[in-house]
PDB file of C-alpha atoms in Angstrom:
ATOM      1  CA  ALA A1098     137.691 138.436  58.994  1.00 77.00           C
ATOM      2  CA  GLN A1099     135.476 141.350  60.101  1.00 84.00           C
ATOM      3  CA  SER A1100     133.973 141.662  63.511  1.00 90.00           C
ATOM      4  CA  VAL A1101     132.502 144.364  65.890  1.00 94.00           C
ATOM      5  CA  THR A1102     132.541 144.472  69.716  1.00 96.00           C
ATOM      6  CA  GLN A1103     129.988 146.645  71.464  1.00 97.00           C
ATOM      7  CA  LEU A1104     131.663 147.478  74.789  1.00 97.00           C
ATOM      8  CA  ASP A1105     128.515 147.971  76.827  1.00 96.00           C
ATOM      9  CA  SER A1106     125.477 145.665  76.874  1.00 96.00           C
ATOM     10  CA  HIS A1107     123.389 148.221  78.785  1.00 97.00           C
ATOM     11  CA  VAL A1108     123.610 152.051  79.048  1.00 98.00           C
ATOM     12  CA  SER A1109     121.313 154.109  81.207  1.00 98.00           C
ATOM     13  CA  VAL A1110     121.062 157.962  80.948  1.00 98.00           C
ATOM     14  CA  SER A1111     118.755 160.662  82.119  1.00 98.00           C
ATOM     15  CA  GLU A1112     116.712 162.625  79.616  1.00 97.00           C
ATOM     16  CA  GLY A1113     118.582 165.575  78.323  1.00 97.00           C
ATOM     17  CA  THR A1114     122.104 164.170  79.085  1.00 98.00           C
ATOM     18  CA  PRO A1115     124.593 163.031  76.436  1.00 98.00           C
ATOM     19  CA  VAL A1116     124.602 159.489  75.068  1.00 98.00           C
ATOM     20  CA  LEU A1117     127.704 157.451  74.269  1.00 98.00           C
ATOM     21  CA  LEU A1118     127.523 153.957  72.854  1.00 98.00           C
ATOM     22  CA  ARG A1119     130.898 152.383  72.242  1.00 98.00           C
ATOM     23  CA  CYS A1120     131.912 150.071  69.354  1.00 98.00           C
ATOM     24  CA  ASN A1121     135.311 148.701  68.266  1.00 97.00           C
ATOM     25  CA  TYR A1122     135.756 146.929  64.925  1.00 94.00           C
ATOM     26  CA  SER A1123     138.183 144.622  63.342  1.00 91.00           C
ATOM     27  CA  SER A1124     138.627 144.489  59.585  1.00 84.00           C
ATOM     28  CA  SER A1125     141.353 143.468  57.247  1.00 77.00           C
ATOM     29  CA  TYR A1126     140.583 146.328  54.907  1.00 76.00           C
ATOM     30  CA  SER A1127     138.807 149.661  54.919  1.00 77.00           C
ATOM     31  CA  PRO A1128     135.436 148.859  56.411  1.00 83.00           C
ATOM     32  CA  SER A1129     131.965 150.096  55.861  1.00 87.00           C
ATOM     33  CA  LEU A1130     130.363 150.631  59.288  1.00 91.00           C
ATOM     34  CA  PHE A1131     126.868 151.299  60.336  1.00 93.00           C
ATOM     35  CA  TRP A1132     124.740 151.916  63.420  1.00 97.00           C
ATOM     36  CA  TYR A1133     121.194 150.508  63.345  1.00 96.00           C
ATOM     37  CA  VAL A1134     118.419 150.997  65.939  1.00 97.00           C
ATOM     38  CA  GLN A1135     115.717 148.478  66.906  1.00 95.00           C
ATOM     39  CA  HIS A1136     112.740 149.599  68.840  1.00 92.00           C
ATOM     40  CA  PRO A1137     110.622 146.951  70.659  1.00 84.00           C
ATOM     41  CA  ASN A1138     108.681 144.762  68.176  1.00 75.00           C
ATOM     42  CA  LYS A1139     109.934 146.817  65.268  1.00 79.00           C
ATOM     43  CA  GLY A1140     112.385 146.187  62.459  1.00 83.00           C
ATOM     44  CA  LEU A1141     115.898 147.517  62.181  1.00 92.00           C
ATOM     45  CA  GLN A1142     116.371 151.201  61.135  1.00 93.00           C
ATOM     46  CA  LEU A1143     119.582 152.642  59.851  1.00 92.00           C
ATOM     47  CA  LEU A1144     120.897 155.602  61.959  1.00 95.00           C
ATOM     48  CA  LEU A1145     124.025 156.314  60.034  1.00 93.00           C
ATOM     49  CA  LYS A1146     126.776 154.851  57.874  1.00 90.00           C
ATOM     50  CA  TYR A1147     130.446 155.317  57.238  1.00 90.00           C
ATOM     51  CA  THR A1148     131.743 154.392  53.828  1.00 80.00           C
ATOM     52  CA  SER A1149     135.266 155.978  53.658  1.00 75.00           C
ATOM     53  CA  ALA A1150     134.054 159.551  53.129  1.00 73.00           C
ATOM     54  CA  ALA A1151     134.034 162.013  56.069  1.00 83.00           C
ATOM     55  CA  THR A1152     135.152 160.454  59.326  1.00 89.00           C
ATOM     56  CA  LEU A1153     132.447 162.318  61.317  1.00 94.00           C
ATOM     57  CA  VAL A1154     129.166 160.960  60.189  1.00 94.00           C
ATOM     58  CA  LYS A1155     125.788 162.571  60.977  1.00 95.00           C
ATOM     59  CA  GLY A1156     122.727 160.511  61.087  1.00 94.00           C
ATOM     60  CA  ILE A1157     119.045 160.792  61.892  1.00 94.00           C
ATOM     61  CA  ASN A1158     117.484 161.979  65.115  1.00 94.00           C
ATOM     62  CA  GLY A1159     120.622 163.950  66.179  1.00 96.00           C
ATOM     63  CA  PHE A1160     123.026 160.932  66.298  1.00 97.00           C
ATOM     64  CA  GLU A1161     126.665 161.153  65.199  1.00 97.00           C
ATOM     65  CA  ALA A1162     129.499 158.764  64.946  1.00 97.00           C
ATOM     66  CA  GLU A1163     133.226 159.255  64.431  1.00 95.00           C
ATOM     67  CA  PHE A1164     135.371 156.717  62.603  1.00 94.00           C
ATOM     68  CA  LYS A1165     138.837 156.574  64.264  1.00 93.00           C
ATOM     69  CA  LYS A1166     141.135 154.226  62.335  1.00 91.00           C
ATOM     70  CA  SER A1167     143.969 154.444  64.870  1.00 91.00           C
ATOM     71  CA  GLU A1168     141.639 153.332  67.621  1.00 93.00           C
ATOM     72  CA  THR A1169     139.538 150.971  65.452  1.00 94.00           C
ATOM     73  CA  SER A1170     136.517 152.641  66.957  1.00 96.00           C
ATOM     74  CA  PHE A1171     133.128 153.876  65.742  1.00 96.00           C
ATOM     75  CA  HIS A1172     131.379 155.224  68.830  1.00 98.00           C
ATOM     76  CA  LEU A1173     127.836 156.582  68.600  1.00 98.00           C
ATOM     77  CA  THR A1174     126.918 159.853  70.372  1.00 98.00           C
ATOM     78  CA  LYS A1175     124.015 162.180  70.841  1.00 98.00           C
ATOM     79  CA  PRO A1176     124.253 165.512  72.713  1.00 97.00           C
ATOM     80  CA  SER A1177     120.859 165.237  74.541  1.00 97.00           C
ATOM     81  CA  ALA A1178     118.936 162.047  75.030  1.00 98.00           C
ATOM     82  CA  HIS A1179     115.220 161.896  74.472  1.00 97.00           C
ATOM     83  CA  MET A1180     112.790 159.373  75.931  1.00 96.00           C
ATOM     84  CA  SER A1181     112.089 158.120  72.445  1.00 95.00           C
ATOM     85  CA  ASP A1182     115.736 157.072  72.068  1.00 97.00           C
ATOM     86  CA  ALA A1183     115.217 154.132  74.421  1.00 97.00           C
ATOM     87  CA  ALA A1184     115.886 151.013  72.191  1.00 97.00           C
ATOM     88  CA  GLU A1185     118.514 148.455  71.261  1.00 97.00           C
ATOM     89  CA  TYR A1186     121.391 149.771  69.196  1.00 98.00           C
ATOM     90  CA  PHE A1187     123.668 147.658  66.923  1.00 98.00           C
ATOM     91  CA  CYS A1188     127.017 148.481  65.535  1.00 97.00           C
ATOM     92  CA  VAL A1189     127.560 146.759  62.218  1.00 94.00           C
ATOM     93  CA  VAL A1190     130.423 146.134  59.793  1.00 91.00           C
ATOM     94  CA  SER A1191     130.069 145.092  56.192  1.00 85.00           C
ATOM     95  CA  GLY A1192     131.684 141.758  55.622  1.00 67.00           C
ATOM     96  CA  GLY A1193     133.649 142.665  52.546  1.00 62.00           C
ATOM     97  CA  SER A1194     134.038 145.416  49.971  1.00 55.00           C
ATOM     98  CA  GLY A1195     131.086 146.434  47.825  1.00 52.00           C
ATOM     99  CA  GLY A1196     127.478 146.745  48.562  1.00 50.00           C
ATOM    100  CA  TYR A1197     126.432 143.116  48.283  1.00 60.00           C
ATOM    101  CA  ASN A1198     128.209 141.633  51.293  1.00 75.00           C
ATOM    102  CA  LYS A1199     126.789 140.343  54.506  1.00 85.00           C
ATOM    103  CA  LEU A1200     126.394 142.543  57.529  1.00 90.00           C
ATOM    104  CA  ILE A1201     128.111 141.450  60.730  1.00 92.00           C
ATOM    105  CA  PHE A1202     126.292 142.706  63.813  1.00 95.00           C
ATOM    106  CA  GLY A1203     127.550 143.372  67.368  1.00 96.00           C
ATOM    107  CA  ALA A1204     125.707 141.969  70.298  1.00 96.00           C
ATOM    108  CA  GLY A1205     123.798 145.161  70.798  1.00 97.00           C
ATOM    109  CA  THR A1206     123.605 147.854  73.491  1.00 98.00           C
ATOM    110  CA  ARG A1207     120.278 148.414  75.238  1.00 97.00           C
ATOM    111  CA  LEU A1208     119.853 152.140  75.923  1.00 98.00           C
ATOM    112  CA  ALA A1209     117.489 153.127  78.748  1.00 97.00           C
ATOM    113  CA  VAL A1210     116.408 156.812  79.113  1.00 97.00           C
ATOM    114  CA  HIS A1211     115.125 157.954  82.507  1.00 96.00           C
ATOM    115  CA  PRO A1212     112.993 161.096  83.072  1.00 95.00           C
TER     116      PRO A1212
ATOM    117  CA  ASP B1191     106.959 153.304  47.798  1.00 63.00           C
ATOM    118  CA  ALA B1192     106.636 150.122  49.945  1.00 75.00           C
ATOM    119  CA  GLY B1193     109.554 149.028  51.919  1.00 91.00           C
ATOM    120  CA  VAL B1194     110.652 145.560  52.532  1.00 94.00           C
ATOM    121  CA  THR B1195     107.697 143.310  53.496  1.00 95.00           C
ATOM    122  CA  GLN B1196     107.663 139.956  55.161  1.00 96.00           C
ATOM    123  CA  SER B1197     104.982 137.337  55.840  1.00 96.00           C
ATOM    124  CA  PRO B1198     103.779 135.955  58.046  1.00 97.00           C
ATOM    125  CA  THR B1199     104.287 138.188  61.051  1.00 95.00           C
ATOM    126  CA  HIS B1200     104.161 135.352  63.555  1.00 96.00           C
ATOM    127  CA  LEU B1201     104.350 131.606  63.220  1.00 96.00           C
ATOM    128  CA  ILE B1202     104.176 128.709  65.690  1.00 98.00           C
ATOM    129  CA  LYS B1203     105.508 125.339  64.578  1.00 98.00           C
ATOM    130  CA  THR B1204     106.273 121.976  66.212  1.00 98.00           C
ATOM    131  CA  ARG B1205     109.680 120.489  66.384  1.00 98.00           C
ATOM    132  CA  GLY B1206     110.414 118.422  63.237  1.00 98.00           C
ATOM    133  CA  GLN B1207     108.090 120.434  61.057  1.00 98.00           C
ATOM    134  CA  GLN B1208     109.079 122.508  58.068  1.00 98.00           C
ATOM    135  CA  VAL B1209     108.429 126.260  57.580  1.00 98.00           C
ATOM    136  CA  THR B1210     108.549 128.730  54.678  1.00 98.00           C
ATOM    137  CA  LEU B1211     108.977 132.439  55.265  1.00 98.00           C
ATOM    138  CA  ARG B1212     108.512 135.059  52.571  1.00 98.00           C
ATOM    139  CA  CYS B1213     110.039 138.453  51.707  1.00 98.00           C
ATOM    140  CA  SER B1214     109.429 141.085  49.136  1.00 97.00           C
ATOM    141  CA  PRO B1215     112.281 143.528  48.568  1.00 95.00           C
ATOM    142  CA  LYS B1216     112.080 147.293  48.368  1.00 92.00           C
ATOM    143  CA  SER B1217     111.211 148.505  44.927  1.00 90.00           C
ATOM    144  CA  GLY B1218     114.250 148.674  42.676  1.00 86.00           C
ATOM    145  CA  HIS B1219     116.285 146.283  44.865  1.00 89.00           C
ATOM    146  CA  ASP B1220     117.605 143.013  43.399  1.00 89.00           C
ATOM    147  CA  THR B1221     119.546 141.448  46.271  1.00 90.00           C
ATOM    148  CA  VAL B1222     117.925 139.832  49.359  1.00 94.00           C
ATOM    149  CA  SER B1223     119.601 138.669  52.471  1.00 94.00           C
ATOM    150  CA  TRP B1224     118.237 136.697  55.382  1.00 97.00           C
ATOM    151  CA  TYR B1225     119.245 137.038  59.087  1.00 97.00           C
ATOM    152  CA  GLN B1226     118.334 135.168  62.226  1.00 98.00           C
ATOM    153  CA  GLN B1227     118.031 137.094  65.410  1.00 96.00           C
ATOM    154  CA  ALA B1228     117.733 134.977  68.541  1.00 95.00           C
ATOM    155  CA  LEU B1229     116.302 136.593  71.653  1.00 92.00           C
ATOM    156  CA  GLY B1230     118.748 139.025  73.175  1.00 89.00           C
ATOM    157  CA  GLN B1231     121.293 138.734  70.433  1.00 92.00           C
ATOM    158  CA  GLY B1232     122.373 140.556  67.272  1.00 94.00           C
ATOM    159  CA  PRO B1233     121.138 139.241  63.851  1.00 96.00           C
ATOM    160  CA  GLN B1234     123.260 136.547  62.311  1.00 96.00           C
ATOM    161  CA  PHE B1235     123.660 136.265  58.494  1.00 95.00           C
ATOM    162  CA  ILE B1236     122.066 133.168  56.978  1.00 97.00           C
ATOM    163  CA  PHE B1237     122.487 133.748  53.207  1.00 95.00           C
ATOM    164  CA  GLN B1238     122.088 136.190  50.369  1.00 93.00           C
ATOM    165  CA  TYR B1239     120.419 135.844  46.981  1.00 93.00           C
ATOM    166  CA  TYR B1240     121.139 137.685  43.765  1.00 89.00           C
ATOM    167  CA  GLU B1241     119.901 136.825  40.260  1.00 88.00           C
ATOM    168  CA  GLU B1242     118.088 133.789  41.684  1.00 92.00           C
ATOM    169  CA  GLU B1243     121.346 132.252  42.964  1.00 93.00           C
ATOM    170  CA  GLU B1244     122.676 131.949  46.483  1.00 93.00           C
ATOM    171  CA  ARG B1245     125.664 134.157  46.457  1.00 88.00           C
ATOM    172  CA  GLN B1246     126.906 133.983  50.046  1.00 88.00           C
ATOM    173  CA  ARG B1247     126.111 131.799  53.015  1.00 92.00           C
ATOM    174  CA  GLY B1248     126.697 132.064  56.715  1.00 92.00           C
ATOM    175  CA  ASN B1249     127.379 129.327  59.194  1.00 93.00           C
ATOM    176  CA  PHE B1250     124.025 127.659  59.104  1.00 97.00           C
ATOM    177  CA  PRO B1251     123.226 123.943  58.371  1.00 97.00           C
ATOM    178  CA  ASP B1252     121.717 122.694  55.152  1.00 96.00           C
ATOM    179  CA  ARG B1253     118.292 122.615  56.879  1.00 98.00           C
ATOM    180  CA  PHE B1254     118.210 126.226  55.945  1.00 98.00           C
ATOM    181  CA  SER B1255     117.524 126.838  52.297  1.00 97.00           C
ATOM    182  CA  GLY B1256     116.243 129.581  50.182  1.00 97.00           C
ATOM    183  CA  HIS B1257     114.999 130.702  46.831  1.00 97.00           C
ATOM    184  CA  GLN B1258     114.690 133.885  44.806  1.00 97.00           C
ATOM    185  CA  PHE B1259     112.114 134.460  42.178  1.00 97.00           C
ATOM    186  CA  PRO B1260     112.415 136.415  38.922  1.00 96.00           C
ATOM    187  CA  ASN B1261     110.550 139.429  40.607  1.00 95.00           C
ATOM    188  CA  TYR B1262     113.346 139.394  43.238  1.00 95.00           C
ATOM    189  CA  SER B1263     111.097 138.165  46.070  1.00 97.00           C
ATOM    190  CA  SER B1264     112.579 135.466  48.241  1.00 98.00           C
ATOM    191  CA  GLU B1265     111.662 132.553  50.502  1.00 98.00           C
ATOM    192  CA  LEU B1266     113.476 131.033  53.462  1.00 98.00           C
ATOM    193  CA  ASN B1267     112.849 127.374  54.184  1.00 98.00           C
ATOM    194  CA  VAL B1268     113.780 125.589  57.344  1.00 98.00           C
ATOM    195  CA  ASN B1269     113.434 121.792  57.528  1.00 97.00           C
ATOM    196  CA  ALA B1270     113.311 119.484  60.592  1.00 98.00           C
ATOM    197  CA  LEU B1271     112.733 122.420  62.914  1.00 98.00           C
ATOM    198  CA  LEU B1272     114.558 122.412  66.291  1.00 98.00           C
ATOM    199  CA  LEU B1273     113.605 124.363  69.418  1.00 97.00           C
ATOM    200  CA  GLY B1274     116.770 126.477  68.830  1.00 97.00           C
ATOM    201  CA  ASP B1275     115.360 127.698  65.599  1.00 98.00           C
ATOM    202  CA  SER B1276     112.979 129.941  67.513  1.00 98.00           C
ATOM    203  CA  ALA B1277     113.942 133.446  66.623  1.00 97.00           C
ATOM    204  CA  LEU B1278     113.069 136.601  64.624  1.00 96.00           C
ATOM    205  CA  TYR B1279     113.872 136.105  61.000  1.00 97.00           C
ATOM    206  CA  LEU B1280     114.766 139.324  59.159  1.00 97.00           C
ATOM    207  CA  CYS B1281     114.886 139.889  55.449  1.00 96.00           C
ATOM    208  CA  ALA B1282     116.970 142.797  54.060  1.00 94.00           C
ATOM    209  CA  SER B1283     117.220 144.105  50.501  1.00 93.00           C
ATOM    210  CA  THR B1284     119.794 146.320  48.842  1.00 88.00           C
ATOM    211  CA  SER B1285     120.260 148.351  45.750  1.00 75.00           C
ATOM    212  CA  PRO B1286     122.834 147.802  43.127  1.00 66.00           C
ATOM    213  CA  ARG B1287     123.272 151.518  42.492  1.00 62.00           C
ATOM    214  CA  GLY B1288     125.374 153.622  44.848  1.00 52.00           C
ATOM    215  CA  GLU B1289     123.299 153.818  48.064  1.00 54.00           C
ATOM    216  CA  GLY B1290     126.370 153.406  50.223  1.00 55.00           C
ATOM    217  CA  TYR B1291     125.864 149.665  50.836  1.00 65.00           C
ATOM    218  CA  GLU B1292     122.759 150.259  52.949  1.00 79.00           C
ATOM    219  CA  GLN B1293     120.520 147.270  53.504  1.00 86.00           C
ATOM    220  CA  TYR B1294     116.855 147.905  54.241  1.00 90.00           C
ATOM    221  CA  PHE B1295     115.209 145.623  56.689  1.00 93.00           C
ATOM    222  CA  GLY B1296     111.710 144.274  56.929  1.00 94.00           C
ATOM    223  CA  PRO B1297     109.856 143.985  60.189  1.00 93.00           C
ATOM    224  CA  GLY B1298     110.588 140.317  60.538  1.00 95.00           C
ATOM    225  CA  THR B1299     108.814 137.053  61.102  1.00 96.00           C
ATOM    226  CA  ARG B1300     108.710 135.722  64.629  1.00 96.00           C
ATOM    227  CA  LEU B1301     109.013 131.914  64.586  1.00 98.00           C
ATOM    228  CA  THR B1302     108.331 129.907  67.701  1.00 98.00           C
ATOM    229  CA  VAL B1303     109.071 126.201  67.714  1.00 98.00           C
ATOM    230  CA  THR B1304     107.451 124.137  70.467  1.00 97.00           C
TER     231      THR B1304
END
């Protein structure tokens, strides 16, 4: 079975400092992994995705994630936080091979950005 | 190009009632999935429809049922509502052609059961 664990429920950073949101995954085969962002009262937006191509994945708004099989991790980073990055972030694994399978979400990490 | 749309935006129902939520997928998408997001939690998979058939189902009781129409739009029905059914219900659609398994989400329907 597939699962994801987001290691921090809340992360607080100052504007202009780096962001690190941590995610570990469990999968019985090569996974497809995603990071989604959810702003208050908004839908889910895909930040980036890993589907067995390059292990360093670049996404929108300056976010990156690195797939590390040996550590079963898929941490999300950004060099410099912006106030508009404050939101809920979800690490997600696809529950099976192929594009038609269910998404399994982590519990979420709430990112706060302070001036 | 319209993305995934859902209706209604908000809904208030009484315990024991029935509710129907609607979803139109992104243009060109043929697969629709439904998720339930309780307050403060990550979305949980309810079921997925493809070619008007339920293809996968999560751990939800039979009170939750769905339908997909020939134009790929979908409905989620919940019978005998419980207070615990209060949540944001998200619809997602996906493409059959090489988009890296991305699912596109709608804005959701906020259901409150009193």
